[in-house]
Short mmCIF file of N, CA and C in Angstrom, two decimals:
data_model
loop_
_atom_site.label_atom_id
_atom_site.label_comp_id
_atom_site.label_asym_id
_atom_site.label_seq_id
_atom_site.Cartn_x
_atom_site.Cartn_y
_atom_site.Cartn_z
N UNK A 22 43.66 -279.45 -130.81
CA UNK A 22 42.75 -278.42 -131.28
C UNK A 22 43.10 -277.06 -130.68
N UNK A 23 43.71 -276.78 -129.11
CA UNK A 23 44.05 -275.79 -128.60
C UNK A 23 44.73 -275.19 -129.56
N UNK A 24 46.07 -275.68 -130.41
CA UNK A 24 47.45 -275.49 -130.97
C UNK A 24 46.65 -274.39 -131.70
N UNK A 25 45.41 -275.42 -132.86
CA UNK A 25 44.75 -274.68 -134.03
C UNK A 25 44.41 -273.07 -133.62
N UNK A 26 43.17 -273.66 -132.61
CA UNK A 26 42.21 -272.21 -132.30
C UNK A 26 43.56 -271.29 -131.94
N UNK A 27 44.56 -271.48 -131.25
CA UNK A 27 45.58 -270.02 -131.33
C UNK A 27 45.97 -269.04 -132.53
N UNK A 28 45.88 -269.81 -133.81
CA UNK A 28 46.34 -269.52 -134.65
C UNK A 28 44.82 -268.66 -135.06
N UNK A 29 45.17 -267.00 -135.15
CA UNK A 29 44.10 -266.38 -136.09
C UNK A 29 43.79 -267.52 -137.56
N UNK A 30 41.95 -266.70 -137.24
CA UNK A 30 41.18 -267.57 -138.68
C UNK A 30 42.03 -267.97 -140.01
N UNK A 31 42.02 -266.58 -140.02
CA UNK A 31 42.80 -266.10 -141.60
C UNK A 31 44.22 -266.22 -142.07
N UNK A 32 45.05 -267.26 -141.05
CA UNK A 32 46.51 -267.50 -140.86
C UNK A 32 46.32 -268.99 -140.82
N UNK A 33 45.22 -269.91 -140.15
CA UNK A 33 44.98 -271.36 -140.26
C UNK A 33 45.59 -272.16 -141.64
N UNK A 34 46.13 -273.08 -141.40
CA UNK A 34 46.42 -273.77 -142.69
C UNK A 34 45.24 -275.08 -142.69
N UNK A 35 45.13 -275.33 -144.01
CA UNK A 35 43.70 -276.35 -144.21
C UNK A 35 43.71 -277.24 -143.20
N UNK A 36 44.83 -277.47 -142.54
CA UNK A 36 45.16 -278.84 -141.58
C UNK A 36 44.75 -278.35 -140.38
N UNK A 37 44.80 -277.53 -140.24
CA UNK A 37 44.19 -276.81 -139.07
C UNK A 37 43.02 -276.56 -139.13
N UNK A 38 42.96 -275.73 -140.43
CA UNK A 38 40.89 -275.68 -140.07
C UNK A 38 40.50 -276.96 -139.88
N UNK A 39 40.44 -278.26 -140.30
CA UNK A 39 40.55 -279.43 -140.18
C UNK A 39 40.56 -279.93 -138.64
N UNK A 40 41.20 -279.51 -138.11
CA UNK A 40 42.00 -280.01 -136.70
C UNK A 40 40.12 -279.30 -136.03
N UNK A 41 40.16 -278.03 -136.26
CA UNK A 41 39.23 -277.33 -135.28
C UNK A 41 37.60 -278.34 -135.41
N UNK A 42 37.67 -278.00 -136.92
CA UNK A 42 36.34 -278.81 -137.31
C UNK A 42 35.96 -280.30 -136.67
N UNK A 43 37.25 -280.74 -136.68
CA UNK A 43 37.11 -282.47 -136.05
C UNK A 43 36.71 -281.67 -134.31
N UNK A 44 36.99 -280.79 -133.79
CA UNK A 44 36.76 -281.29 -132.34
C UNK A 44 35.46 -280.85 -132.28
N UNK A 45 35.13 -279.41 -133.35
CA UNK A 45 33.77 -278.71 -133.27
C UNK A 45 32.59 -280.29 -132.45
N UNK A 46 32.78 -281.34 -133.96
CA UNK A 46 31.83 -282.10 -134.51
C UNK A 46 31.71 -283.27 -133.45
N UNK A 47 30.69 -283.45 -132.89
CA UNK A 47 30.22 -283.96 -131.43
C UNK A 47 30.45 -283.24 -130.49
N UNK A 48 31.47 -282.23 -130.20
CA UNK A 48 31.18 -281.48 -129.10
C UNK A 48 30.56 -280.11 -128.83
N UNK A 49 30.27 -279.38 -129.93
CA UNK A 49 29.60 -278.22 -130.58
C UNK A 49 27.95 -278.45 -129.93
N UNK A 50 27.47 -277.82 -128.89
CA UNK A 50 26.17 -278.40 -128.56
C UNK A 50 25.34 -277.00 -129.00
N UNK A 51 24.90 -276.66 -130.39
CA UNK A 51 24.30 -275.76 -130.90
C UNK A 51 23.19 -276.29 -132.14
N UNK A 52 21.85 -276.15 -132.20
CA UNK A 52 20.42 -276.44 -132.66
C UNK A 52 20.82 -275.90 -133.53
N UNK A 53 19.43 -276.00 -134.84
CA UNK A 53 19.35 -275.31 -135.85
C UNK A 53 20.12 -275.95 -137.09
N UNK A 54 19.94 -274.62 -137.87
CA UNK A 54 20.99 -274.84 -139.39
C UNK A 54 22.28 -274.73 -139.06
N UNK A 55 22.88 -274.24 -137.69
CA UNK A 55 24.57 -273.58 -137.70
C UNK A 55 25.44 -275.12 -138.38
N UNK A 56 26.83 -274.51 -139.50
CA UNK A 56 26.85 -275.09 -140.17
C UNK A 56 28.50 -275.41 -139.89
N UNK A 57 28.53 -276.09 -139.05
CA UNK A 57 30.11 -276.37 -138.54
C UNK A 57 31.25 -276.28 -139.03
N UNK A 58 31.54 -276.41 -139.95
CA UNK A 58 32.45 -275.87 -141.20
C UNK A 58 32.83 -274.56 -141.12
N UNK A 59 31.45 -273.84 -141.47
CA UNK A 59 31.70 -272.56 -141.30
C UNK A 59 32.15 -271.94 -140.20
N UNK A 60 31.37 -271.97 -139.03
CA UNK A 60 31.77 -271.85 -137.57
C UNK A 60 33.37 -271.98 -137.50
N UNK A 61 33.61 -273.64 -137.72
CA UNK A 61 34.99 -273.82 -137.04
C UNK A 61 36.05 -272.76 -137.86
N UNK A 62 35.69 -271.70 -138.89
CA UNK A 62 36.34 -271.22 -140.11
C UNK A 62 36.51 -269.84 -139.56
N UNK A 63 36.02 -269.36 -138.62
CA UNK A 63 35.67 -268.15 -137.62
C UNK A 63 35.98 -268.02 -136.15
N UNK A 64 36.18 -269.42 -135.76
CA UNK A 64 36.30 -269.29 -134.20
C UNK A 64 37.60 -268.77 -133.78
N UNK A 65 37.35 -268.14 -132.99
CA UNK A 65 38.80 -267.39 -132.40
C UNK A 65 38.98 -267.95 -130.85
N UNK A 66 40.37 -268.42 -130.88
CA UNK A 66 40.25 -268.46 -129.19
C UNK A 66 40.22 -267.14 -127.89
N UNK A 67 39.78 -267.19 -127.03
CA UNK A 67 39.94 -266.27 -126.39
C UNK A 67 40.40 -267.15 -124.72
N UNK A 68 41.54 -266.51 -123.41
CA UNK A 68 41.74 -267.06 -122.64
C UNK A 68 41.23 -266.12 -121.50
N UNK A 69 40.74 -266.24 -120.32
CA UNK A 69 40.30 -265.39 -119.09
C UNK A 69 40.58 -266.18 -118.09
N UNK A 70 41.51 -264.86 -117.03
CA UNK A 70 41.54 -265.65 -115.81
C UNK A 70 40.35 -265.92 -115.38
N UNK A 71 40.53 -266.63 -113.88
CA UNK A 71 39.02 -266.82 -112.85
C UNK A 71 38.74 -265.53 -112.69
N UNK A 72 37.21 -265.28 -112.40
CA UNK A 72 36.25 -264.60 -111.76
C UNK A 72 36.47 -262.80 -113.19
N UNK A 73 36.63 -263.61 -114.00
CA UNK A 73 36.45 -262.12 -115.18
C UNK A 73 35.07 -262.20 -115.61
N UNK A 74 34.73 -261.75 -115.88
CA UNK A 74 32.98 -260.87 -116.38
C UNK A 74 33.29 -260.88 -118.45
N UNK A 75 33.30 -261.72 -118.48
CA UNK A 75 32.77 -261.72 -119.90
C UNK A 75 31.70 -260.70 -120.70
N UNK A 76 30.03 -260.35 -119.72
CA UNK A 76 29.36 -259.78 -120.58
C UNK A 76 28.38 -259.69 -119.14
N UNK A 77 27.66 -258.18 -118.70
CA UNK A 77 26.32 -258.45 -118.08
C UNK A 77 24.79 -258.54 -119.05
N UNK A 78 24.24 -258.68 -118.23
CA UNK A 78 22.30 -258.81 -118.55
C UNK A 78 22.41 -257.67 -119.07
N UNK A 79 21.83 -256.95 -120.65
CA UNK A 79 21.71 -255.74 -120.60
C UNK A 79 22.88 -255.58 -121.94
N UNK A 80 24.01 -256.33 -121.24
CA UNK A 80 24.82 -255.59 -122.56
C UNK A 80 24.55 -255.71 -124.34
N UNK A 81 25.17 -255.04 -124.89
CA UNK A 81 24.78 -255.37 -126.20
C UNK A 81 25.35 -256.59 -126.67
N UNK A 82 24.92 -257.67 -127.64
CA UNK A 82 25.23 -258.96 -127.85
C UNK A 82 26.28 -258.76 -128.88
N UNK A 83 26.98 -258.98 -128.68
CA UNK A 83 28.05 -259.16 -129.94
C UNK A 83 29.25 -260.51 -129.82
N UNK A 84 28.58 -261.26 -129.45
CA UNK A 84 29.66 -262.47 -128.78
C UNK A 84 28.87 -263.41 -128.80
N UNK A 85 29.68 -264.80 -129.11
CA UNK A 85 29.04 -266.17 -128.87
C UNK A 85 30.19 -266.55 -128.17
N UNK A 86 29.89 -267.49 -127.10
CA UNK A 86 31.27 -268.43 -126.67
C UNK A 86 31.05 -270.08 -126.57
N UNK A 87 32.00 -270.28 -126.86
CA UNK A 87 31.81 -271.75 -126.93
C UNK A 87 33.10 -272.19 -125.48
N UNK A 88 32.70 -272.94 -124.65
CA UNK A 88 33.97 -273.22 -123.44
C UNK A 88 34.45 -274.69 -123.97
N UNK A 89 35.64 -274.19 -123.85
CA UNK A 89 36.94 -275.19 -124.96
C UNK A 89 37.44 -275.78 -123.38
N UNK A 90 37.76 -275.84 -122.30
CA UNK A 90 38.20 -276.06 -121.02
C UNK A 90 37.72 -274.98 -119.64
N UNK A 91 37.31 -275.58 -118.63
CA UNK A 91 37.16 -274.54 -117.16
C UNK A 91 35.56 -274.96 -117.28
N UNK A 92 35.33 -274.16 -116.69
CA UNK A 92 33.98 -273.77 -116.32
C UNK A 92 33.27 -272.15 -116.60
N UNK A 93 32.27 -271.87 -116.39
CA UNK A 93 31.71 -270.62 -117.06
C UNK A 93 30.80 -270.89 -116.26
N UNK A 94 30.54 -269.98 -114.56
CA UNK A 94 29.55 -269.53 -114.20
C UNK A 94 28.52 -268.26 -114.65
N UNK A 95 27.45 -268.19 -114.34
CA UNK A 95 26.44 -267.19 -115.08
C UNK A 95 25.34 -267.01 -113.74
N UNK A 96 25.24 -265.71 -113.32
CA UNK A 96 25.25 -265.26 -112.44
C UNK A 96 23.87 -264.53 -112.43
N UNK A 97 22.83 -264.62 -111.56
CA UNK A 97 21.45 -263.53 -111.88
C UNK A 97 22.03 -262.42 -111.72
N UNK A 98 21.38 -261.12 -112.01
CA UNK A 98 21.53 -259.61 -112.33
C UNK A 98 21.65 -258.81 -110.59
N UNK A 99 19.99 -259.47 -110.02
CA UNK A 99 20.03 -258.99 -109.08
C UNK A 99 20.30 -259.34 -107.98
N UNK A 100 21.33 -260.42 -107.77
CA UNK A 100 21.85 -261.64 -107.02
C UNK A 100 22.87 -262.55 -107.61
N UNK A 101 23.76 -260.90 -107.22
CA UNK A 101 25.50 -261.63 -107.93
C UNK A 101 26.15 -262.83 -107.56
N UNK A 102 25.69 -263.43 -106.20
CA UNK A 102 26.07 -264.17 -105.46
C UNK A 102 25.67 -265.54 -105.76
N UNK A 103 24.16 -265.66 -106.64
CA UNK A 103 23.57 -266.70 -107.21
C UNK A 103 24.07 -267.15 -108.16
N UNK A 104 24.95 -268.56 -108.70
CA UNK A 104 25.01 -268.66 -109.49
C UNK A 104 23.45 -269.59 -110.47
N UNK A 105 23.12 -269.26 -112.04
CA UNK A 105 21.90 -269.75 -112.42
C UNK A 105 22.47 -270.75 -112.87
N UNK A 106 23.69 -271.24 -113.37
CA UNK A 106 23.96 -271.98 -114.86
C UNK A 106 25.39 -271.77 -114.87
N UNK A 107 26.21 -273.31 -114.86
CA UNK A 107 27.76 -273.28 -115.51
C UNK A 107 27.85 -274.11 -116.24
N UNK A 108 28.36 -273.26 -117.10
CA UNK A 108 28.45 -273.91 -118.59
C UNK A 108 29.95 -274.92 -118.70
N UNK A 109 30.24 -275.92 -119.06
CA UNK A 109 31.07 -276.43 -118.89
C UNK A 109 31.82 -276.72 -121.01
N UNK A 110 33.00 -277.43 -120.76
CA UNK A 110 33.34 -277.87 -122.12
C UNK A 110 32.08 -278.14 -123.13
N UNK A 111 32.16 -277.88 -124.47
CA UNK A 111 31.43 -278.10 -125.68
C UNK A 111 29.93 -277.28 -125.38
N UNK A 112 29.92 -276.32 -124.36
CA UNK A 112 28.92 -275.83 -124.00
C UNK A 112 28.60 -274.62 -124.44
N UNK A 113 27.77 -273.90 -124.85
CA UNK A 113 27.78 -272.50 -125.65
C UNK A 113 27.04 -271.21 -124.69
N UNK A 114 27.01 -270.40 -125.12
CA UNK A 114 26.17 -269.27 -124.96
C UNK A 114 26.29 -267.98 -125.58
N UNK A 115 25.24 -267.28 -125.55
CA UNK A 115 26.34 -265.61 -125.87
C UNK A 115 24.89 -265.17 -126.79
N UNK A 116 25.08 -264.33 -128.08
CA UNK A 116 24.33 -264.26 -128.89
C UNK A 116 24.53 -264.90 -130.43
N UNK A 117 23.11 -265.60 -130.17
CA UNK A 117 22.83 -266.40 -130.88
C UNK A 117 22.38 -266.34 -132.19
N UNK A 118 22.27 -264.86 -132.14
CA UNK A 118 21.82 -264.27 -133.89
C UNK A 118 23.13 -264.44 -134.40
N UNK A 119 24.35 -264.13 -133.61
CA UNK A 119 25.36 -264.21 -134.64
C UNK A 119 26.19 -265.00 -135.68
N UNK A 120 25.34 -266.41 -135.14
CA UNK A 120 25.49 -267.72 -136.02
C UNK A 120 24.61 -268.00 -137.18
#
């Protein structure tokens, strides 16, 4: 599935959207109507070393992430040092309107 998600959306061959969709489906831990198909038809990979800042409290939402491998600590605002929540594989966060 790594191979797939490298490949931009719009460059995927059916076997690939395919490839993404099979791993989405049981490991995708997201409620609601979101409609996996579609999703896996959009996901882009993205890679970050350790200790990068993805997004603070405050910023504007324009991101969902889903963690494909590592870990994803999440940190209170006023107690950088705290971690609240690590998100691990098939685990999501980000904004959630955008699904």
């Amino acid at each position: 599935a790594m191979r797939a998600l490298r490949v931009p959306p719009a460059f995927r061959t059916p076997q690939q959207h395919a490839t993404v969709l099979s791993w989405c489906r049981g490991r995708v831990k997201v409620g609601g109507e979101v409609d996996l198909a579609q999703l896996s038809r959009v996901m882009e990979l993205e890679e970050h070393p350790e200790e990068h800042t993805l997004f603070k409290q405050g910023d504007e939402g324009n991101s969902w992430y889903m963690v494909f491998s590592g870990e994803v600590g999440m940190f209170a605002q006023n107690e950088p040092d705290t971690c609240v929540h690590v998100a691990r594989p098939g685990d999501s966060f980000g904004e959630l309107a955008l699904l």
